[in-house]
Coordinates of C-alpha atoms in Angstrom, one line a residue:
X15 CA -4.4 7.9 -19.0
X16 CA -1.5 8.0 -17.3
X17 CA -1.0 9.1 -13.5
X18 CA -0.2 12.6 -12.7
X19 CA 3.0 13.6 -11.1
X20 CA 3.4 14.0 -7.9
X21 CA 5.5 17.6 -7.7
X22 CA 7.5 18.8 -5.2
X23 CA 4.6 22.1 -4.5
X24 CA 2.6 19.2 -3.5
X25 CA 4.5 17.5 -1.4
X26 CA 5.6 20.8 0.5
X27 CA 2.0 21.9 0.8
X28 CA 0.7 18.0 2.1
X29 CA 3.8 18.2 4.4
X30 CA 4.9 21.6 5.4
X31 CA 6.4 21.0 9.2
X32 CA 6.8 17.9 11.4
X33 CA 3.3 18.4 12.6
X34 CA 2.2 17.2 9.3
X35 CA 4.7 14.2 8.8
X36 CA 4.1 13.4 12.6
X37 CA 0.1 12.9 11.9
X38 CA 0.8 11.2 8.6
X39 CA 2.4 8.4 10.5
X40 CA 0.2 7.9 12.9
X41 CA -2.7 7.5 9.8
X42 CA -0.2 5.1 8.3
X43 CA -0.1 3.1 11.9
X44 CA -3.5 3.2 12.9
X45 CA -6.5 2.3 11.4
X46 CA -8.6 5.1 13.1
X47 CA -7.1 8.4 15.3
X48 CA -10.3 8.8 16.7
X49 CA -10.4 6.4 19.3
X50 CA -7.0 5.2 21.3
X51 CA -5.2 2.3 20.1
X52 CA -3.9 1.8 23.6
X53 CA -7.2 1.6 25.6
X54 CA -10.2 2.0 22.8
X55 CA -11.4 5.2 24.7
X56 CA -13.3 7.2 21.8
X57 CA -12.0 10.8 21.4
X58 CA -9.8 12.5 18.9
X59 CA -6.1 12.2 19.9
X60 CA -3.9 15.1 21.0
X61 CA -0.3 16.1 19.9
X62 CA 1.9 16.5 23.3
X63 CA 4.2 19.2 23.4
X64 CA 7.1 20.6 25.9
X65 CA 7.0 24.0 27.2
X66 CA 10.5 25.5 26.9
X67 CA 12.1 28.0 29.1
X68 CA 11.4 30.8 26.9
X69 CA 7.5 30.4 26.8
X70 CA 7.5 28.5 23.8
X71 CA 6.2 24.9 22.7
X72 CA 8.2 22.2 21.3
X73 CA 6.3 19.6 19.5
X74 CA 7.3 15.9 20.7
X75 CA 7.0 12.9 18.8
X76 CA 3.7 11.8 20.9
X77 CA -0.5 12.1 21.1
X78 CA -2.5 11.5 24.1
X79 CA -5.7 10.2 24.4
X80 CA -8.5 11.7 26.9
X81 CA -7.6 9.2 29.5
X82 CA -3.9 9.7 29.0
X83 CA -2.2 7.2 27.4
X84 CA 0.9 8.0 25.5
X85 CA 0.9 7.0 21.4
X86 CA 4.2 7.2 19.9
X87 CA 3.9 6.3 16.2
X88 CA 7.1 6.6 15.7
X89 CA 8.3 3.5 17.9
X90 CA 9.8 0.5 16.1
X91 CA 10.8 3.2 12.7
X92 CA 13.7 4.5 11.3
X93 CA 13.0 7.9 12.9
X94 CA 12.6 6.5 16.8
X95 CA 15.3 7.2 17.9
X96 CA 16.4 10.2 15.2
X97 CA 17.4 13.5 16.2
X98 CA 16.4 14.2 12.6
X99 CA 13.7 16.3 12.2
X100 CA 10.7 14.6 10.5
X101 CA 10.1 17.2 7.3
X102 CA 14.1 16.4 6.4
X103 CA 13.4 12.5 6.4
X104 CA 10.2 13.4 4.2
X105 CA 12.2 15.3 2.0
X106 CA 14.4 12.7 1.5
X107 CA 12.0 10.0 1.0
X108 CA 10.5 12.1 -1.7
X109 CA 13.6 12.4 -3.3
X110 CA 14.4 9.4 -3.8
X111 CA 10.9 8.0 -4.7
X112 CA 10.8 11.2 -7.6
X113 CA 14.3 10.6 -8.6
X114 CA 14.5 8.0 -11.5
X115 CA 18.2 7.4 -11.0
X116 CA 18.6 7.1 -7.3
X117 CA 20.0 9.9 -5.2
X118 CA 23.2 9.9 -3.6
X119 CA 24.1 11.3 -0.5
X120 CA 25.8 14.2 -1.2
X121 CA 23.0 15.4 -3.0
X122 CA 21.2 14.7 0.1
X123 CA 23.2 16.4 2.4
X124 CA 23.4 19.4 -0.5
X125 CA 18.8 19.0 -0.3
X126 CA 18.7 18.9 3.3
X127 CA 21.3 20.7 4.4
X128 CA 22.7 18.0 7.0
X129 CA 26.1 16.5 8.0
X130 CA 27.3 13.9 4.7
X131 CA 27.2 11.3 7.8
X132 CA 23.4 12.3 8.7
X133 CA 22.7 12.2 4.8
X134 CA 24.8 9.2 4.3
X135 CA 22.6 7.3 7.1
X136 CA 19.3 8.2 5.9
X137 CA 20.0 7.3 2.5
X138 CA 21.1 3.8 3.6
X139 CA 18.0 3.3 5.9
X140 CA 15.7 4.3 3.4
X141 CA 17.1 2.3 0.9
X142 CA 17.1 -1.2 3.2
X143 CA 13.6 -0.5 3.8
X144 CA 13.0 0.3 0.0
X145 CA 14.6 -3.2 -0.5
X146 CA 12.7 -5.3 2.0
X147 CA 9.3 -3.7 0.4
X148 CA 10.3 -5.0 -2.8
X149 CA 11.5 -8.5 -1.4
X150 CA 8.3 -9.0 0.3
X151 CA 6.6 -8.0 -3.1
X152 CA 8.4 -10.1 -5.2
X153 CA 7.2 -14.0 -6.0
X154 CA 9.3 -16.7 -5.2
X155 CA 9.8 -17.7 -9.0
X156 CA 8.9 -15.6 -12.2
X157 CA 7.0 -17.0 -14.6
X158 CA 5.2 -16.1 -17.8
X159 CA 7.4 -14.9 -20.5
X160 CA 11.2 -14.1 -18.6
X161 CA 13.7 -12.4 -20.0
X162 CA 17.5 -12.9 -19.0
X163 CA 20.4 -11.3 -18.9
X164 CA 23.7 -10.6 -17.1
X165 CA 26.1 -7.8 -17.3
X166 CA 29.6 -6.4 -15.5
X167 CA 29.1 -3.0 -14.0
X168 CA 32.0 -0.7 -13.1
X169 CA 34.5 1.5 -14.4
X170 CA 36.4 1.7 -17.6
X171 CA 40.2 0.6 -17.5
X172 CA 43.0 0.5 -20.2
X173 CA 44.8 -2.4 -19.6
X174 CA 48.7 -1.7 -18.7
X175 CA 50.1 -5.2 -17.9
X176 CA 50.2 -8.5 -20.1
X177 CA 47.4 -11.0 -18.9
X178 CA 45.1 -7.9 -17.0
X179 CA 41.8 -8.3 -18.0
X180 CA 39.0 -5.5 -18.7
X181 CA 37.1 -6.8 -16.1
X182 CA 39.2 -7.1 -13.3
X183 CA 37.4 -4.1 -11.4
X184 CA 34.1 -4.5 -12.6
X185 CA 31.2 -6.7 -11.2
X186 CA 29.1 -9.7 -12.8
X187 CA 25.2 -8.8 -12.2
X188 CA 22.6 -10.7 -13.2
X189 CA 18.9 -10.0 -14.0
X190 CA 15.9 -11.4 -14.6
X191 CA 12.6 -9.8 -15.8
X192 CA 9.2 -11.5 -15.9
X193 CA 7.5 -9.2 -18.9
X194 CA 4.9 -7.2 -17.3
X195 CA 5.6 -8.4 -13.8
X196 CA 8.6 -8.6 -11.0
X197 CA 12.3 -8.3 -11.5
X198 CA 14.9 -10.2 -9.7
X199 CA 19.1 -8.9 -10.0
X200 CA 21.6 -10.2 -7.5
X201 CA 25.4 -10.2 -7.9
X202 CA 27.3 -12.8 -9.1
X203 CA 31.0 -14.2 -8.5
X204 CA 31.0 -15.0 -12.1
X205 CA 29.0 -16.0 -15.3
X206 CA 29.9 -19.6 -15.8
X207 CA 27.2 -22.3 -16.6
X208 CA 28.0 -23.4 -12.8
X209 CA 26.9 -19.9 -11.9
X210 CA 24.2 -19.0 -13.8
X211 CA 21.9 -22.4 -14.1
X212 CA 21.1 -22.8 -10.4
X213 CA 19.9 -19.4 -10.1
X214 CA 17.7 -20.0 -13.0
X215 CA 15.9 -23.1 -12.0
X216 CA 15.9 -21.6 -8.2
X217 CA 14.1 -17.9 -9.7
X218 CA 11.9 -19.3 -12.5
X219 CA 9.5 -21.5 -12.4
X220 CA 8.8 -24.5 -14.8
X221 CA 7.0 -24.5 -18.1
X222 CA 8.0 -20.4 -18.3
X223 CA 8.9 -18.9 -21.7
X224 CA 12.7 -17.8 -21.0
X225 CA 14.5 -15.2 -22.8
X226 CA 18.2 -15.3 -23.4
X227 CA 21.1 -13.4 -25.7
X228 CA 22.3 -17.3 -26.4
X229 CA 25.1 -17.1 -24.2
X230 CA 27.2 -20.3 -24.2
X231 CA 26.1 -20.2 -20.4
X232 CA 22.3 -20.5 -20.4
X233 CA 23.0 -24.2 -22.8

């Protein structure tokens, strides 16, 4: 059966201020929030908060346990040091985990309503730590049945000039797909046998079934 989606009415209602997000973290960090992960003391942690000028409380990024200690479970992330309020780096994190093709940061800034440099920055920091989940996911070498194939990416351009090439503004890519399992694509200077052979023998592993469009390359 497959696996429900995950809409947007749920997220809001799972994460509807920075209270939420800010106790969602701290579950993430911490195996238990009923005890202190400072000094063990057993009690349910407490969110800290400022009292403004006018009367009013302003959440901060902290707990305290019964004895006192500080918990900040947002030290050592993206949003330590972010003047970003947590529900907008929520948002986007949803967005771009719902959005099939990616999300680029005008759209953010459009979503969030933030600076194009705030959305810009949060896009780019999501995305590293998008990318070094997937690298620590990913085996050294594919295997099984591994399919192959490179590509140039980029814009269409009529050639104007004798001797310009179609793919002088475009960029060589190439992929590789264990079927059923990981993907590997890095960019490449070039897709020459010189190129393309070391990469295979360094991302797939011997004795594996590999998949080809019979390029004079891969021979």
């Amino acid at each position: 059966m497959a696996k429900a989606k995950f809409t947007f009415a749920q997220f809001k209602e799972l994460y509807p201020d920075d209270d939420a997000c800010l106790l969602a973290i701290l579950k993430r960090r911490y195996p238990t929030i009923d005890a202190c992960p400072n000094c063990g003391v057993v009690g349910p942690l407490t969110r800290i908060y400022d009292v403004l000028a006018d009367g009013t409380r302003k959440g901060r990024r902290a707990f305290a346990c019964k004895e006192g200690c500080h918990i900040y479970p947002c030290a050592g992330t993206v949003f330590e040091h972010s003047s970003t309020t947590l529900t907008k780096w929520f948002h986007a994190m949803y967005l771009m985990t719902a959005t099939r093709n990616g999300v680029a940061a005008k759209e953010l800034e459009r979503q969030l309503g933030v600076t194009y440099k705030c959305a810009w920055r949060i896009g780019h920091q999501l995305r590293q730590l998008m990318a070094a989940r997937d690298k620590a996911n990913t085996p050294e070498q594919l295997g099984g049945h591994t399919e192959i194939d490179e590509a140039y990416v980029g814009g269409h351009r009529r050639m104007k000039y004798l001797g310009e090439s179609r793919l002088d503004n475009k960029t060589a890519v190439v992929g590789m797909v264990e079927r059923g399992g990981a993907l590997k694509a890095q960019v490449v200077p070039d897709t020459k046998k010189d190129t393309l052979v070391p990469l295979v023998l360094q991302n797939v592993a011997p004795g594996t079934t590999v998949s080809t469009d019979e390029a004079h390359s891969y021979k």
